[in-house]
XYZ file of C-alpha atoms in Angstrom:
423
model
C 4.722 -17.502 9.720
C 1.599 -18.568 10.939
C -0.369 -20.984 9.163
C -3.699 -19.331 8.126
C -1.612 -15.735 6.736
C 0.453 -17.153 3.959
C 2.408 -15.824 0.838
C 0.332 -16.389 -1.944
C 2.275 -16.461 -5.117
C 0.574 -16.458 -8.632
C 1.126 -16.743 -12.133
C -0.716 -16.557 -15.360
C 0.251 -17.718 -18.822
C -1.352 -14.312 -20.347
C 1.126 -12.458 -18.825
C 5.104 -13.078 -18.852
C 6.643 -15.628 -16.878
C 10.080 -15.368 -15.279
C 11.886 -18.466 -13.240
C 12.911 -16.605 -10.626
C 9.924 -14.346 -9.749
C 6.346 -14.733 -9.150
C 4.259 -12.290 -11.049
C 1.825 -11.065 -8.104
C 2.470 -12.050 -4.373
C -0.053 -11.428 -2.062
C 0.066 -11.130 1.666
C -2.648 -10.011 3.832
C -4.366 -7.174 2.034
C -1.848 -6.407 -0.613
C -0.625 -7.750 -3.900
C 2.807 -7.163 -4.920
C 3.465 -7.015 -8.542
C 6.689 -8.152 -10.351
C 7.663 -4.851 -12.534
C 6.383 -5.815 -15.662
C 8.741 -5.468 -19.006
C 7.223 -4.683 -22.507
C 7.038 -8.517 -23.122
C 4.758 -10.383 -25.457
C 3.834 -13.256 -23.368
C 3.532 -15.780 -26.242
C 7.328 -15.161 -27.497
C 8.654 -13.535 -24.515
C 10.215 -10.702 -26.408
C 10.106 -7.210 -26.533
C 6.795 -6.049 -28.665
C 7.587 -4.551 -31.977
C 7.473 -0.468 -32.049
C 8.710 2.220 -30.096
C 8.030 3.727 -26.270
C 4.151 3.747 -27.106
C 3.689 0.161 -28.189
C 6.006 -1.018 -25.190
C 3.983 0.850 -22.670
C 0.764 -0.369 -23.791
C 2.350 -3.855 -23.351
C 3.152 -3.197 -19.784
C -0.118 -2.213 -18.914
C -1.559 -4.802 -20.793
C 0.685 -7.522 -18.809
C -0.339 -5.591 -15.811
C -4.269 -5.746 -16.638
C -3.873 -9.534 -17.384
C -2.152 -10.555 -14.058
C -4.897 -8.150 -12.510
C -7.786 -9.698 -14.163
C -5.945 -13.573 -13.492
C -6.640 -13.065 -9.670
C -10.133 -11.396 -10.016
C -9.130 -8.219 -9.561
C -9.586 -5.156 -11.729
C -7.470 -2.105 -12.551
C -9.219 0.205 -9.811
C -7.787 -2.214 -7.457
C -4.043 -0.742 -8.196
C -3.049 1.564 -5.474
C 0.600 2.455 -6.517
C 2.043 2.685 -10.247
C 5.788 3.067 -10.687
C 7.127 4.121 -14.135
C 10.752 3.338 -14.982
C 12.227 4.819 -18.457
C 15.203 5.150 -20.135
C 14.339 8.556 -21.206
C 12.794 10.923 -19.669
C 11.464 12.699 -22.514
C 9.111 9.676 -23.033
C 7.224 10.014 -20.391
C 4.842 12.446 -22.178
C 3.832 9.343 -24.309
C 4.256 6.723 -21.554
C 1.141 9.313 -19.991
C -1.293 8.901 -23.237
C -1.079 5.453 -22.969
C -1.485 5.619 -19.020
C -4.614 7.979 -19.291
C -6.466 5.298 -20.938
C -6.161 2.677 -18.314
C -7.030 5.198 -15.423
C -9.763 7.530 -16.824
C -11.345 8.120 -13.661
C -9.540 6.837 -10.502
C -6.177 7.385 -10.251
C -3.175 5.664 -8.067
C -0.402 7.271 -6.417
C 2.388 7.212 -8.686
C 6.378 7.597 -8.996
C 8.026 8.400 -12.238
C 11.625 7.628 -12.382
C 14.336 7.528 -15.503
C 17.060 5.299 -14.562
C 20.072 4.219 -16.879
C 19.365 0.833 -17.976
C 16.356 -2.147 -17.964
C 16.612 -5.635 -18.829
C 16.558 -6.583 -22.185
C 17.158 -3.502 -23.273
C 13.620 -2.342 -22.598
C 12.603 1.886 -23.155
C 10.037 1.114 -19.695
C 9.029 -0.853 -17.127
C 5.893 -0.486 -15.197
C 4.996 -1.935 -11.563
C 1.760 -2.122 -9.441
C 0.846 -2.435 -6.214
C -2.831 -3.757 -5.801
C -5.180 -3.942 -2.924
C -6.372 -7.405 -2.013
C -9.489 -6.792 -0.114
C -10.104 -10.258 0.414
C -6.848 -10.921 2.272
C -4.965 -14.000 2.805
C -6.683 -14.944 5.875
C -10.340 -15.001 4.014
C -12.611 -15.470 7.158
C -10.754 -12.482 8.780
C -13.824 -9.905 10.038
C -12.268 -7.139 7.612
C -11.920 -9.689 4.569
C -14.209 -8.210 2.110
C -14.928 -4.899 4.033
C -12.148 -2.497 3.385
C -12.415 0.268 0.953
C -9.630 2.571 -0.723
C -9.102 6.212 0.874
C -7.733 8.689 -1.872
C -7.111 12.394 -0.674
C -5.614 15.237 -2.171
C -4.565 18.548 -0.866
C -4.198 22.086 -2.452
C -1.387 22.788 0.102
C 0.921 20.327 -1.637
C 1.543 19.897 -5.345
C -1.754 18.309 -7.040
C -0.757 16.143 -10.538
C -3.610 15.428 -12.796
C -2.334 11.985 -13.330
C -1.804 10.880 -9.609
C -3.445 10.759 -6.255
C -1.295 12.459 -3.549
C -1.994 9.681 -1.365
C -4.072 6.243 -1.385
C -4.616 4.449 1.728
C -5.603 0.910 1.941
C -6.058 -1.605 4.851
C -3.171 -0.208 7.302
C -0.920 1.361 4.793
C -0.956 4.842 3.039
C 1.059 4.771 -0.098
C 2.172 8.350 -0.772
C 3.063 9.683 -4.904
C 6.745 10.490 -4.917
C 7.235 14.225 -4.399
C 9.257 16.660 -6.412
C 10.514 19.730 -4.772
C 7.475 21.803 -6.093
C 6.291 24.768 -4.659
C 2.485 24.063 -4.543
C 1.870 27.856 -4.667
C 3.590 28.172 -8.178
C 3.666 24.608 -9.293
C 7.393 25.217 -10.115
C 10.133 23.481 -8.989
C 11.591 25.845 -5.829
C 14.724 27.779 -6.606
C 17.853 27.066 -4.928
C 20.009 23.867 -4.935
C 20.188 20.300 -3.712
C 19.472 21.629 0.034
C 16.476 23.589 -1.111
C 14.984 20.747 -3.291
C 14.795 17.992 -0.562
C 13.627 20.464 2.239
C 10.749 21.028 -0.316
C 9.939 17.640 -1.193
C 9.942 16.588 2.613
C 7.646 19.416 3.337
C 5.193 18.202 0.797
C 5.227 15.061 2.266
C 4.651 16.479 5.485
C 1.791 18.512 4.099
C 0.092 15.741 2.729
C 0.064 13.505 5.980
C -0.906 16.318 8.088
C -4.029 16.722 5.641
C -5.041 13.356 6.367
C -4.306 13.772 10.192
C -0.781 11.041 10.203
C 2.097 12.150 11.882
C 5.375 12.649 9.797
C 6.425 9.829 12.100
C 4.462 7.301 11.018
C 6.690 6.899 7.761
C 8.004 3.627 7.603
C 9.654 3.548 4.533
C 11.246 6.556 2.722
C 13.090 6.050 -1.054
C 15.304 8.840 -2.181
C 15.753 9.187 -5.924
C 18.744 11.202 -6.147
C 20.338 12.938 -10.042
C 23.884 12.844 -8.712
C 24.673 10.584 -5.642
C 27.409 13.104 -4.603
C 24.275 15.106 -3.440
C 23.515 12.717 -0.751
C 25.444 14.325 1.847
C 23.693 17.538 1.555
C 20.193 15.548 1.304
C 21.196 13.711 4.477
C 21.998 17.114 6.114
C 18.483 18.280 5.715
C 16.921 14.671 5.749
C 18.289 14.796 9.387
C 16.388 18.018 10.489
C 13.278 15.972 9.485
C 13.565 12.780 11.301
C 12.608 12.191 14.255
C 9.908 14.561 13.996
C 8.092 14.187 17.423
C 9.196 13.941 21.015
C 8.403 10.421 21.302
C 10.019 9.696 17.966
C 13.322 11.454 19.193
C 13.183 9.649 22.762
C 13.793 6.257 20.646
C 15.850 7.666 17.619
C 13.378 6.270 15.583
C 14.230 6.620 11.556
C 12.222 4.890 8.612
C 13.776 2.495 6.811
C 15.354 3.606 3.674
C 16.629 3.333 0.124
C 18.748 5.829 -1.845
C 18.474 5.336 -6.025
C 20.593 6.983 -8.153
C 17.987 8.329 -11.157
C 19.411 9.000 -14.301
C 16.507 11.913 -14.824
C 13.361 13.423 -12.693
C 10.608 14.436 -13.856
C 10.770 18.658 -14.339
C 14.748 18.152 -13.898
C 14.395 17.900 -10.867
C 17.370 16.763 -8.496
C 15.708 14.744 -6.084
C 12.398 13.119 -5.437
C 11.225 11.320 -2.775
C 8.314 8.320 -2.166
C 7.058 7.576 1.444
C 4.957 4.519 2.682
C 3.304 5.450 5.594
C 1.289 3.265 8.498
C -2.163 3.745 8.733
C -3.227 3.098 12.241
C -6.911 3.628 11.492
C -6.999 1.249 8.977
C -9.967 1.249 6.058
C -12.679 1.872 7.040
C -11.374 2.972 10.556
C -10.909 0.494 13.603
C -12.267 1.246 17.055
C -10.171 3.494 19.065
C -9.049 0.325 21.171
C -7.974 -1.575 18.161
C -6.192 0.808 16.186
C -4.082 1.710 19.564
C -3.030 -1.782 19.829
C -1.096 -1.130 16.077
C 2.665 0.063 16.685
C 5.677 0.570 14.608
C 8.204 -1.917 15.417
C 11.939 -0.825 14.155
C 14.476 -3.402 14.498
C 18.070 -3.107 13.811
C 20.795 -6.080 14.633
C 24.708 -5.684 14.915
C 25.127 -8.493 13.108
C 23.886 -6.682 9.658
C 25.572 -3.121 8.517
C 23.862 -0.185 10.430
C 22.991 3.027 9.483
C 22.446 6.241 11.684
C 19.779 7.344 9.364
C 17.474 3.992 8.288
C 16.080 1.326 10.521
C 17.136 -1.807 8.901
C 13.393 -3.331 9.370
C 10.172 -1.374 10.331
C 7.264 -3.406 10.453
C 3.910 -2.296 10.969
C 0.704 -4.478 10.922
C 1.441 -7.296 8.580
C 4.546 -5.957 6.877
C 8.329 -5.784 7.358
C 9.725 -2.909 5.266
C 13.601 -3.591 5.093
C 16.088 -0.939 4.270
C 18.092 -1.044 0.786
C 21.207 -3.595 1.530
C 24.509 -2.508 0.163
C 27.244 -5.437 -0.278
C 28.700 -4.523 3.212
C 30.807 -6.502 5.518
C 28.749 -5.942 8.953
C 32.075 -6.350 10.597
C 33.982 -3.716 8.675
C 31.609 -1.888 7.237
C 33.249 -2.273 3.847
C 32.366 -3.879 0.313
C 33.141 -7.268 0.527
C 36.087 -8.727 -1.327
C 35.217 -9.762 -4.941
C 32.952 -9.251 -7.925
C 29.136 -9.173 -8.584
C 28.761 -12.459 -7.206
C 30.092 -12.079 -3.815
C 28.449 -8.665 -3.942
C 25.143 -10.024 -4.775
C 25.631 -12.897 -2.047
C 26.332 -10.447 0.622
C 23.533 -7.982 -0.068
C 20.821 -11.177 0.336
C 22.895 -12.241 3.466
C 22.213 -9.090 4.994
C 18.793 -9.087 3.993
C 18.677 -12.932 5.460
C 20.226 -11.684 8.775
C 17.929 -8.778 9.292
C 14.963 -10.787 8.901
C 15.967 -13.590 10.837
C 16.826 -11.524 13.641
C 12.712 -10.536 14.170
C 11.814 -14.057 13.742
C 11.130 -14.652 10.205
C 12.820 -16.386 7.322
C 13.533 -15.663 3.492
C 10.574 -17.403 2.712
C 8.339 -14.677 4.019
C 9.635 -12.077 1.543
C 6.936 -10.796 -0.997
C 8.899 -8.531 -3.221
C 12.941 -7.742 -3.858
C 14.078 -4.804 -5.540
C 17.403 -5.022 -7.153
C 19.613 -2.041 -8.481
C 22.660 -3.000 -10.378
C 25.505 -0.688 -11.677
C 26.060 -2.849 -14.852
C 22.556 -4.324 -16.190
C 25.061 -6.906 -17.856
C 25.941 -8.542 -14.609
C 21.978 -9.470 -14.479
C 22.949 -13.290 -15.415
C 25.598 -13.638 -12.690
C 23.111 -12.192 -10.252
C 20.431 -14.111 -11.185
C 22.719 -17.281 -10.374
C 23.176 -16.244 -6.854
C 19.690 -15.088 -6.529
C 18.410 -18.534 -7.519
C 20.380 -20.286 -4.532
C 18.606 -18.133 -2.052
C 15.244 -18.181 -3.836
C 14.999 -21.859 -5.873
C 11.274 -21.245 -5.919
C 11.622 -17.740 -7.142
C 8.405 -16.958 -4.925
C 8.885 -13.063 -4.035
C 7.717 -10.515 -7.124
C 10.778 -8.575 -8.201
C 12.363 -5.301 -9.848
C 15.496 -4.822 -11.606
C 16.732 -1.518 -12.679
C 20.231 -0.199 -13.837
C 21.802 2.788 -12.440
C 24.950 4.611 -13.123
C 26.517 4.223 -9.764
C 25.356 3.152 -5.834
C 26.734 4.357 -2.618
C 30.111 3.482 -1.502
C 30.686 2.413 -5.600
C 28.912 -0.778 -5.131
C 28.065 -2.960 -8.094
C 24.675 -3.764 -6.513
C 21.859 -2.938 -4.065
C 19.001 -5.114 -3.058
C 16.148 -4.109 -0.870
C 13.118 -5.952 0.190
C 9.390 -6.388 1.692
C 8.377 -9.404 3.905
C 5.424 -10.406 5.478
C 4.607 -10.207 8.948
C 2.200 -12.791 9.907
C 2.144 -11.908 13.683
C 1.140 -8.434 13.108
C 1.809 -5.488 15.227
C 1.787 -6.299 18.252
C 1.557 -9.927 17.998
C -2.147 -11.347 17.396
C -2.961 -13.507 20.594
C -3.992 -17.065 19.070
């Protein structure tokens, strides 16, 4: 990492603190928040009451962190809501609407099997960082947020289809909704997967962004047994263009089992997309200098449907890592500690293969088959991140690919940019 573009981790005592996670980690033009539980920051315990009180506390914590770094709630680019009961979303939405009365960020809503501390809801935010972490950079302070909706894709009254800032587009997670009827398409998992990806493609076309500019895909699936059918459809969408096919480009990817999805969908797909033009648009000669850098190393597990790390501009997006031995492709022997260590070793190997280090990580997402294993996970996690710098998300899921006990994904800063900045 260069000395003038730093991972800027910050905490405020006005929001809950965690010894192994920073509340917000800024890098370049984004602030990555740790997922917020409904904790009273004074007591560190869950607030009294039900889903409404818990949702309110989550947003209060996000607002406190946002204000502590001299930002406002309208700087939020994406909100991700995790609930343990999908029926609670309506109540969460009532609270949500009091915080976003005019501007609407992009959004993802998922029901999961468990949350830390037995919470009913956990909410995560991604914020713009207009000042950047190179304060004297030419664009610092001049960047704007671009929002866009098209009636050719499903429109949601509580979210924007895509919110662009700097060199990234953050899309709302797409359900398999036919935009003409606003209902889930007829058919099974194949038809639903196709509709999700069609909606993403339509949104990108509406802002003149190629489908192969996607750097990261997250597939939320209600039944993990459906993944083979999902993959068959997925392969018909990626790669999309002749250029991408020539190099067999596929985005980084995570597959996350969901307990339930809105509208009782079987699948929901979220996309993070490069935005070469930047906000505001850059000169053609500048934006053409930005490229996707996709990398795999044989020292970590390789998947034909996902690139291990896709860098664009000042971020590396790393595919979710299972506890696989890269030589055998099998789950490592042992329990949760051994599996946690292998996941983190795989991430370390991947990031080092592109000449970065673990200290460059800004965000880590952990998916646990048994949330009761979190203390054991933290014991290993602390040996990799003794300062607890990256922002973090932890959710419990019913199952994971290959019957793993844990899966971990990460985002890292990429100070040199794509291509490298000439010093």
